[in-house]
Amino acid sequence: MQPSDFKFPAGFLWGTATSAYQIEGSADVDGRTPSIWDSFARTPGRVENGDTGDVACDSYRRVEEDVALLSELGVKAYRFSISWSRVMPAGRGELNPLGIAYYRRLVDLLHDAGIMPMATLYHWDLPQVLHDEGGWLNRRCAYDFAQYARAMFDALGDRVAVWFTINEPWCASMLSHAMGMHAPGEKDLGNAVTVAHHLLLAHGLAVKEFRRTEQPGRIGMAPNVEWHEPYSCHPDDVAACERGLDWFNRWFIDPIYHGRYPQGLLARYAVLGIHPPVEDGDMAIIGQRTDLLGINYYTGGYTREAIRAMLATPADAFQQIDALRHLQTVNVAGFRKTDIGWDIYADGFYKVLTWLKDEYGNPPLLITENGACDNTEPDATGRVDDALRIEYHRRHVIALDRALRSGCDLRGYTAWSLLDNFEWAHGYSKRFGLVHVDFQTQQRTPKESFRWYQRLIREGGFAV
Ligand code: FCB
């Protein structure tokens, strides 16, 4: 390799990520009860082609095979999520020994393969029984989550060194409760703000429990972030970008690092009569010290103020949100899109990482998700030549290298995803895996991106 090549520090945690509902299947076996995603997916019209996670990648039964794939890939870490309703079928109280045994087996296999397990406690699959009591709209849910988290620390903490509390609270609140696109499919911005607060509180309470266990591991949240670059230097465009950053990024990260919500967005919500239900002491709980911040990054763009007209009459939640943000992402000619329609904006990755460093005092960061939808299918010889995915990762890894050189405290990168899987409202129509899955036969076929990533990990970087 030449000095200009990309070389990462020894010990950098290269990995991949998945989540329970997206890969496990076995939805009704061994005592697992439904989550809100089972109910949502089983409701006609909610998910493309009527797909559900009932079988998914059948990973619950093929755990050995999937860990063997991780081994072949050579990853140092694997980020998976725990299905709350599999391990605690009533949402609170008693544990399901069969559910625990599954995750126990997974982490044991990972250890045997020399792979560090990283567990996410909540990747959107709230037990339906808790939703029936109000779910995340109900403050009690945050306390139930802390109890469930504690049970997981006790059951698996000897084998799991890195924990993530909540995956993408923006999606679990806004996309799910304001925009209706994810479970439970509701459309009320005020409720979404309440849900966001309870998710943050749940995070804080779980961190508190974790500290009580005195376990040596590390814990943090895994929000999704975007980058908004002003379309022009017009002050309105610059201001629109700031509002975009408030809405996607600051609302969920400021409370953790600054112990408060961003003032600007608080004020804009207040105009709509929306206030997060903050009780005494909440912000101190949420703002407790964490050990690292997971970052999910997929896209971003050039942003300008554009929707002034809508401000006049915010009617439904969608309009309210646009009114609030009053910004529009303008796709600059030349931005290629992935097969899910998201702009490939690797420069935004670099920018958001350096922004996080400046905004939050250079916290230790671990990239918990980054990846591309590339629907390439096997050719006649069985080869899956997913060139778009390779290009996506290559550009983002270069951005990562730039961020490292700019002083960002980056600890690792987990590519989304190991396997093609259930892509939420898109069902199985969108493929994000390094490994192709034939959902009829469950046959797994490593793609060209798998080979590319394997080489990157082996060499700790790549030649230009
Ligand atoms: C993220 C989710 C993850 C996956 C990717 C493509 O928002 O956290 O589960 O669906 O998008």
Coordinates of C-alpha atoms and ligand atoms in Angstrom, one line a residue:
M1 CA 0.0 0.0 0.0
Q2 CA 1.1 3.6 -0.7
P3 CA 1.0 6.4 1.9
S4 CA -2.0 7.9 0.1
D5 CA -3.9 4.7 0.6
F6 CA -6.6 4.3 3.2
K7 CA -5.3 2.6 6.3
F8 CA -7.3 2.4 9.5
P9 CA -6.0 2.1 13.1
A10 CA -5.3 -1.4 14.4
G11 CA -8.2 -2.3 16.6
F12 CA -10.8 -0.4 14.5
L13 CA -14.0 -2.4 14.9
W14 CA -15.1 -3.5 11.4
G15 CA -18.5 -5.2 11.6
T16 CA -21.9 -5.7 10.2
A17 CA -25.4 -5.2 11.7
T18 CA -28.9 -6.7 11.6
S19 CA -32.0 -6.5 13.7
A20 CA -34.3 -9.1 15.2
Y21 CA -37.5 -8.6 13.4
Q22 CA -35.7 -8.1 10.1
I23 CA -33.9 -11.5 10.1
E24 CA -35.1 -13.9 12.8
G25 CA -38.5 -15.1 11.6
S26 CA -40.0 -17.8 13.9
A27 CA -42.5 -15.2 15.0
D28 CA -44.8 -17.5 16.9
V29 CA -42.5 -20.1 18.2
D30 CA -40.9 -20.9 21.6
G31 CA -43.1 -18.5 23.5
R32 CA -42.5 -15.3 21.5
T33 CA -45.5 -13.0 21.5
P34 CA -46.3 -10.4 18.8
S35 CA -44.7 -7.1 18.6
I36 CA -46.1 -4.0 17.0
W37 CA -44.3 -4.9 13.8
D38 CA -46.1 -8.3 13.6
S39 CA -49.4 -6.5 14.0
F40 CA -48.5 -3.8 11.5
A41 CA -47.1 -6.2 8.8
R42 CA -50.1 -8.4 9.2
T43 CA -52.4 -5.5 8.5
P44 CA -53.2 -5.5 4.7
G45 CA -51.9 -2.4 2.9
R46 CA -49.2 -1.5 5.4
V47 CA -46.2 -3.4 3.9
E48 CA -45.4 -3.8 0.2
N49 CA -46.6 -7.1 -1.2
G50 CA -48.2 -7.9 2.2
D51 CA -44.8 -9.2 3.3
T52 CA -44.2 -9.9 7.0
G53 CA -41.3 -10.9 9.2
D54 CA -42.9 -14.3 10.0
V55 CA -40.1 -16.1 8.3
A56 CA -37.7 -13.4 7.2
C57 CA -34.2 -14.9 6.9
D58 CA -35.1 -17.7 9.3
S59 CA -32.1 -16.7 11.3
Y60 CA -33.6 -17.9 14.6
R61 CA -33.1 -21.4 13.2
R62 CA -30.0 -20.8 11.1
V63 CA -27.9 -19.0 13.7
E64 CA -24.9 -21.3 13.1
E65 CA -24.9 -20.7 9.4
D66 CA -25.1 -16.9 9.9
V67 CA -22.3 -16.8 12.4
A68 CA -20.2 -18.9 10.0
L69 CA -20.8 -16.2 7.3
L70 CA -19.6 -13.6 9.8
S71 CA -16.5 -15.6 10.4
E72 CA -15.8 -15.9 6.7
L73 CA -16.3 -12.2 6.3
G74 CA -13.7 -11.7 9.0
V75 CA -15.6 -9.1 11.0
K76 CA -14.4 -8.1 14.5
A77 CA -17.9 -7.1 15.7
Y78 CA -21.5 -8.0 15.1
R79 CA -24.4 -5.8 16.0
F80 CA -27.7 -7.6 16.5
S81 CA -30.9 -6.7 18.3
I82 CA -32.9 -8.5 20.9
S83 CA -36.6 -9.1 20.4
W84 CA -38.2 -7.8 23.6
S85 CA -41.3 -10.0 23.1
R86 CA -39.2 -13.1 22.6
V87 CA -37.3 -12.8 25.9
M88 CA -40.1 -11.2 27.9
P89 CA -43.4 -12.3 26.3
A90 CA -45.6 -10.2 28.6
G91 CA -43.6 -7.1 28.1
R92 CA -42.7 -7.0 31.8
G93 CA -42.0 -9.5 34.5
E94 CA -41.1 -13.1 33.7
L95 CA -38.4 -14.0 31.3
N96 CA -38.8 -16.7 28.6
P97 CA -35.9 -19.1 29.0
L98 CA -36.1 -20.3 25.4
G99 CA -35.8 -16.7 24.2
I100 CA -32.8 -16.1 26.4
A101 CA -31.2 -19.4 25.3
Y102 CA -31.3 -18.2 21.7
Y103 CA -29.4 -15.0 22.4
R104 CA -27.1 -16.9 24.7
R105 CA -26.3 -19.3 21.9
L106 CA -25.7 -16.4 19.5
V107 CA -23.3 -14.6 21.8
D108 CA -21.5 -17.9 22.6
L109 CA -21.1 -18.7 18.9
L110 CA -19.8 -15.2 18.3
H111 CA -17.2 -15.5 21.1
D112 CA -16.1 -18.8 19.8
A113 CA -15.5 -17.2 16.4
G114 CA -13.6 -14.3 18.0
I115 CA -16.3 -11.7 17.1
M116 CA -17.4 -9.1 19.6
P117 CA -21.2 -9.1 20.2
M118 CA -22.9 -5.7 20.3
A119 CA -26.5 -5.8 21.3
T120 CA -29.3 -3.3 20.6
L121 CA -32.1 -3.4 23.1
Y122 CA -34.8 -1.7 21.0
H123 CA -34.9 -1.9 17.2
W124 CA -38.6 -0.9 17.0
D125 CA -40.3 -4.2 17.9
L126 CA -42.3 -3.1 21.0
P127 CA -44.3 -6.0 22.5
Q128 CA -47.9 -5.6 21.3
V129 CA -49.2 -6.1 24.9
L130 CA -47.4 -2.9 26.0
H131 CA -48.7 -1.1 23.0
D132 CA -52.2 -2.1 24.0
E133 CA -51.7 -0.1 27.2
G134 CA -50.6 2.9 25.2
G135 CA -47.1 1.9 24.3
W136 CA -44.6 4.7 24.0
L137 CA -47.3 7.2 24.6
N138 CA -47.5 5.9 28.1
R139 CA -44.7 7.1 30.3
R140 CA -44.7 3.7 32.1
C141 CA -43.3 2.1 28.9
A142 CA -39.9 3.8 29.6
Y143 CA -39.8 2.1 33.0
D144 CA -40.8 -1.2 31.5
F145 CA -38.0 -0.8 29.0
A146 CA -35.5 -0.2 31.9
Q147 CA -36.7 -3.4 33.6
Y148 CA -36.3 -5.3 30.4
A149 CA -32.9 -3.8 29.8
R150 CA -31.8 -4.7 33.3
A151 CA -32.9 -8.3 32.7
M152 CA -30.8 -8.4 29.6
F153 CA -27.7 -7.0 31.3
D154 CA -28.1 -9.7 34.0
A155 CA -28.7 -12.5 31.5
L156 CA -26.1 -11.6 28.8
G157 CA -23.8 -8.9 30.3
D158 CA -21.0 -11.4 31.0
R159 CA -20.8 -11.9 27.2
V160 CA -21.9 -8.6 25.7
A161 CA -19.5 -5.7 26.0
V162 CA -21.3 -3.1 24.0
W163 CA -24.9 -2.1 24.3
F164 CA -27.1 0.2 22.3
T165 CA -30.3 1.3 24.0
I166 CA -32.6 2.7 21.3
N167 CA -32.1 2.4 17.5
E168 CA -33.0 5.5 15.6
P169 CA -35.4 7.3 17.9
W170 CA -36.3 9.6 15.0
C171 CA -37.8 6.7 13.1
A172 CA -39.4 5.2 16.2
S173 CA -41.2 8.5 16.9
M174 CA -41.6 10.6 13.7
L175 CA -41.8 7.9 11.0
S176 CA -44.0 5.7 13.2
H177 CA -46.2 8.2 15.1
A178 CA -46.3 11.3 12.9
M179 CA -45.8 10.1 9.4
G180 CA -47.6 6.7 9.7
M181 CA -45.1 4.8 7.7
H182 CA -43.8 2.5 10.4
A183 CA -45.5 0.6 13.1
P184 CA -47.8 1.5 14.8
G185 CA -48.7 3.7 11.8
E186 CA -50.0 6.7 13.5
K187 CA -50.2 10.3 12.3
D188 CA -50.0 12.8 15.1
L189 CA -47.0 15.1 15.5
G190 CA -47.8 15.9 19.1
N191 CA -47.9 12.2 20.0
A192 CA -44.7 11.7 18.1
V193 CA -43.0 14.3 20.3
T194 CA -44.3 12.6 23.4
V195 CA -43.1 9.2 22.1
A196 CA -39.6 10.7 21.4
H197 CA -39.5 12.0 25.0
H198 CA -40.4 8.6 26.4
L199 CA -37.8 6.9 24.2
L200 CA -35.1 9.3 25.5
L201 CA -36.3 8.7 29.0
A202 CA -36.2 4.9 28.4
H203 CA -32.6 5.3 27.2
G204 CA -31.6 7.3 30.3
L205 CA -33.3 4.8 32.7
A206 CA -31.6 1.9 31.0
V207 CA -28.2 3.6 31.3
K208 CA -28.9 4.1 35.0
E209 CA -29.7 0.4 35.3
F210 CA -26.5 -0.5 33.5
R211 CA -24.4 1.5 35.9
R212 CA -26.1 -0.3 38.8
T213 CA -24.9 -3.6 37.5
E214 CA -21.3 -2.4 37.6
Q215 CA -20.6 -4.3 34.5
P216 CA -17.4 -3.3 32.6
G217 CA -19.1 -2.9 29.2
R218 CA -20.1 0.3 27.3
I219 CA -23.4 1.7 26.5
G220 CA -24.9 4.4 24.3
M221 CA -27.8 5.2 21.9
A222 CA -27.9 4.7 18.1
P223 CA -29.6 7.7 16.5
N224 CA -29.9 8.2 12.7
V225 CA -28.4 11.4 11.5
E226 CA -28.5 13.3 8.3
W227 CA -26.5 16.1 6.9
H228 CA -28.1 19.2 5.4
E229 CA -25.8 21.4 3.3
P230 CA -27.1 24.8 2.4
Y231 CA -28.2 24.9 -1.3
S232 CA -26.9 28.4 -1.5
C233 CA -25.3 30.9 0.9
H234 CA -28.6 32.8 1.1
P235 CA -29.3 33.2 4.9
D236 CA -32.8 31.5 4.5
D237 CA -31.1 28.4 3.1
V238 CA -28.6 28.4 5.9
A239 CA -31.4 28.7 8.4
A240 CA -33.4 26.0 6.8
C241 CA -30.4 23.6 7.1
E242 CA -30.1 24.4 10.8
R243 CA -33.8 23.6 11.2
G244 CA -33.2 20.3 9.4
L245 CA -30.3 19.5 11.8
D246 CA -32.5 20.4 14.7
W247 CA -35.3 18.1 13.6
F248 CA -33.2 15.0 12.6
N249 CA -30.1 15.3 14.8
R250 CA -30.2 17.7 17.7
W251 CA -33.6 16.8 19.1
F252 CA -32.3 13.3 20.0
I253 CA -28.6 14.1 20.7
D254 CA -28.7 17.4 22.5
P255 CA -30.6 15.9 25.5
I256 CA -28.0 13.3 25.9
Y257 CA -24.9 15.5 25.7
H258 CA -26.4 18.9 26.8
G259 CA -29.2 17.8 29.0
R260 CA -31.8 19.9 27.1
Y261 CA -33.8 20.0 23.9
P262 CA -32.7 22.5 21.2
Q263 CA -34.3 25.8 22.0
G264 CA -35.2 26.7 18.4
L265 CA -37.2 23.6 17.7
L266 CA -38.8 23.7 21.2
A267 CA -40.1 27.1 20.3
R268 CA -41.3 26.1 16.9
Y269 CA -43.2 23.1 18.4
A270 CA -44.7 25.4 21.0
V271 CA -46.2 27.5 18.2
L272 CA -48.1 24.4 17.2
G273 CA -49.2 23.8 20.8
I274 CA -46.8 20.9 21.1
H275 CA -44.6 20.4 24.2
P276 CA -42.6 17.4 25.2
P277 CA -43.9 16.0 28.5
V278 CA -40.8 16.7 30.5
E279 CA -41.1 16.0 34.3
D280 CA -38.8 17.1 37.0
G281 CA -35.5 15.2 36.8
D282 CA -36.1 13.8 33.3
M283 CA -33.4 15.7 31.6
A284 CA -30.8 14.7 34.2
I285 CA -31.7 11.1 33.7
I286 CA -31.5 11.4 29.9
G287 CA -28.3 13.5 30.1
Q288 CA -26.4 10.9 32.1
R289 CA -22.9 10.0 30.9
T290 CA -22.8 7.4 28.1
D291 CA -19.7 5.7 26.8
L292 CA -20.2 6.0 23.1
L293 CA -22.6 7.2 20.5
G294 CA -23.8 4.9 17.7
I295 CA -24.4 6.7 14.4
N296 CA -26.6 5.5 11.6
Y297 CA -26.0 7.4 8.4
Y298 CA -27.4 6.8 5.0
T299 CA -28.1 10.0 3.2
G300 CA -28.4 13.8 3.2
G301 CA -28.5 16.5 0.7
Y302 CA -28.6 20.1 -0.3
T303 CA -31.3 21.9 1.5
R304 CA -33.1 25.2 0.9
E305 CA -36.1 26.9 2.3
A306 CA -38.9 26.3 0.0
I307 CA -42.3 25.6 1.5
R308 CA -43.3 29.0 2.9
A309 CA -46.8 28.7 1.4
M310 CA -47.5 25.6 3.6
L311 CA -46.7 27.6 6.7
A312 CA -50.0 29.4 6.4
T313 CA -52.3 26.4 7.0
P314 CA -50.7 23.4 8.6
A315 CA -53.5 20.8 8.4
D316 CA -52.3 17.3 9.0
A317 CA -49.1 16.0 10.5
F318 CA -47.3 15.7 7.3
Q319 CA -48.0 19.4 6.5
Q320 CA -47.1 20.4 10.0
I321 CA -43.8 18.7 9.7
D322 CA -43.0 20.4 6.4
A323 CA -44.2 23.6 7.8
L324 CA -41.9 23.1 10.8
R325 CA -38.9 22.3 8.7
H326 CA -40.0 24.4 5.8
L327 CA -37.2 23.1 3.8
Q328 CA -36.9 20.9 0.8
T329 CA -34.0 18.7 -0.1
V330 CA -32.9 19.6 -3.6
N331 CA -31.3 16.8 -5.5
V332 CA -28.3 18.3 -7.2
A333 CA -27.7 16.8 -10.6
G334 CA -25.0 14.2 -10.4
F335 CA -26.1 12.6 -7.1
R336 CA -26.6 9.0 -7.8
K337 CA -29.4 7.2 -5.9
T338 CA -29.4 3.8 -4.4
D339 CA -32.3 1.4 -5.4
I340 CA -34.4 2.7 -2.5
G341 CA -34.1 6.2 -3.9
W342 CA -31.8 7.7 -1.3
D343 CA -29.1 10.1 -2.5
I344 CA -25.5 8.9 -2.2
Y345 CA -23.9 11.7 -0.3
A346 CA -20.7 10.5 1.2
D347 CA -19.4 14.0 1.7
G348 CA -22.4 14.5 4.1
F349 CA -21.1 11.6 6.1
Y350 CA -17.7 13.4 6.6
K351 CA -19.5 16.6 7.4
V352 CA -21.9 15.2 9.9
L353 CA -19.1 13.3 11.7
T354 CA -17.0 16.5 12.1
W355 CA -20.2 18.4 13.1
L356 CA -20.8 15.8 15.8
K357 CA -17.3 16.2 17.0
D358 CA -17.6 20.0 17.3
E359 CA -21.1 20.1 18.6
Y360 CA -20.8 17.4 21.3
G361 CA -17.1 17.6 22.5
N362 CA -15.7 14.8 20.3
P363 CA -17.6 11.8 21.8
P364 CA -16.4 8.3 21.0
L365 CA -18.4 7.3 17.9
L366 CA -19.2 3.9 16.5
I367 CA -20.9 3.8 13.1
T368 CA -23.7 1.5 13.9
E369 CA -25.2 1.5 10.3
N370 CA -24.2 2.6 6.9
G371 CA -25.1 0.8 3.7
A372 CA -26.8 0.8 0.4
C373 CA -29.9 -0.7 -1.2
D374 CA -28.7 -2.5 -4.4
N375 CA -31.2 -5.0 -5.7
T376 CA -28.7 -6.8 -8.0
E377 CA -29.7 -10.5 -8.3
P378 CA -27.4 -13.5 -9.0
D379 CA -26.4 -13.8 -12.7
A380 CA -26.5 -17.1 -14.6
T381 CA -23.3 -18.3 -12.8
G382 CA -24.6 -17.4 -9.4
R383 CA -22.4 -14.3 -9.0
V384 CA -24.0 -11.2 -7.4
D385 CA -22.1 -8.2 -8.9
D386 CA -23.4 -5.4 -6.6
A387 CA -21.1 -2.7 -7.9
L388 CA -23.3 0.1 -6.6
R389 CA -23.0 -1.2 -3.0
I390 CA -19.3 -1.5 -3.3
E391 CA -19.1 2.1 -4.6
Y392 CA -21.3 3.3 -1.8
H393 CA -19.2 1.7 0.9
R394 CA -15.9 2.7 -0.7
R395 CA -17.0 6.4 -0.8
H396 CA -18.2 6.3 2.8
V397 CA -15.1 4.6 4.1
I398 CA -13.0 7.3 2.4
A399 CA -15.2 9.9 4.2
L400 CA -14.6 7.9 7.4
D401 CA -10.9 8.1 6.8
R402 CA -11.1 11.9 6.3
A403 CA -13.1 12.2 9.5
L404 CA -10.5 10.2 11.5
R405 CA -7.7 12.4 10.1
S406 CA -9.8 15.5 11.2
G407 CA -9.6 14.2 14.8
C408 CA -13.0 12.5 15.1
D409 CA -12.9 9.8 17.8
L410 CA -14.2 6.9 15.6
R411 CA -14.1 3.4 17.0
G412 CA -15.7 1.3 14.4
Y413 CA -17.9 0.8 11.4
T414 CA -20.7 -1.8 11.1
A415 CA -22.1 -2.1 7.6
W416 CA -25.8 -2.5 7.2
S417 CA -26.4 -5.3 6.6
L418 CA -25.1 -8.9 6.8
L419 CA -28.1 -10.3 5.0
D420 CA -30.8 -9.1 2.6
N421 CA -33.8 -8.9 5.0
F422 CA -37.2 -7.5 5.8
E423 CA -36.8 -3.9 4.9
W424 CA -39.8 -2.6 7.0
A425 CA -42.5 -1.0 5.0
H426 CA -40.8 -2.1 1.8
G427 CA -40.9 -5.8 2.8
Y428 CA -38.5 -7.9 0.8
S429 CA -38.4 -5.6 -2.2
K430 CA -35.3 -3.7 -1.0
R431 CA -32.0 -5.5 -0.6
F432 CA -29.3 -4.2 1.8
G433 CA -27.2 -7.3 2.4
L434 CA -23.6 -8.2 1.7
V435 CA -25.1 -11.7 1.4
H436 CA -27.9 -12.4 -1.0
V437 CA -30.8 -14.3 0.5
D438 CA -33.2 -16.3 -1.7
F439 CA -36.4 -15.9 0.3
Q440 CA -37.9 -19.0 -1.2
T441 CA -35.1 -21.4 -0.4
Q442 CA -33.2 -19.4 2.3
Q443 CA -30.0 -19.9 0.3
R444 CA -27.3 -17.4 1.3
T445 CA -24.9 -16.3 -1.4
P446 CA -22.1 -13.8 -0.6
K447 CA -22.1 -10.9 -3.0
E448 CA -19.1 -9.2 -4.6
S449 CA -19.5 -6.5 -1.9
F450 CA -18.9 -9.2 0.7
R451 CA -15.6 -10.1 -1.0
W452 CA -14.7 -6.4 -1.2
Y453 CA -15.4 -5.8 2.5
Q454 CA -13.6 -9.0 3.5
R455 CA -10.5 -7.7 1.8
L456 CA -10.9 -4.3 3.4
I457 CA -11.1 -5.9 6.9
R458 CA -8.2 -8.2 6.2
E459 CA -5.9 -5.4 5.0
G460 CA -7.2 -2.8 7.4
G461 CA -7.8 -0.4 4.6
F462 CA -7.6 -0.4 0.8
A463 CA -5.5 0.9 -2.0
V464 CA -6.7 3.9 -4.0
Ligands
FCB1 C1 -32.4 2.0 9.1 C2 -32.8 0.9 10.1 C3 -32.4 -0.4 9.6 C4 -32.5 -0.6 8.1 C5 -31.8 0.5 7.4 C6 -31.9 0.4 5.9 O1 -33.2 3.1 9.2 O2 -32.3 1.2 11.3 O3 -33.2 -1.4 10.3 O4 -33.8 -0.8 7.8 O5 -32.4 1.7 7.8

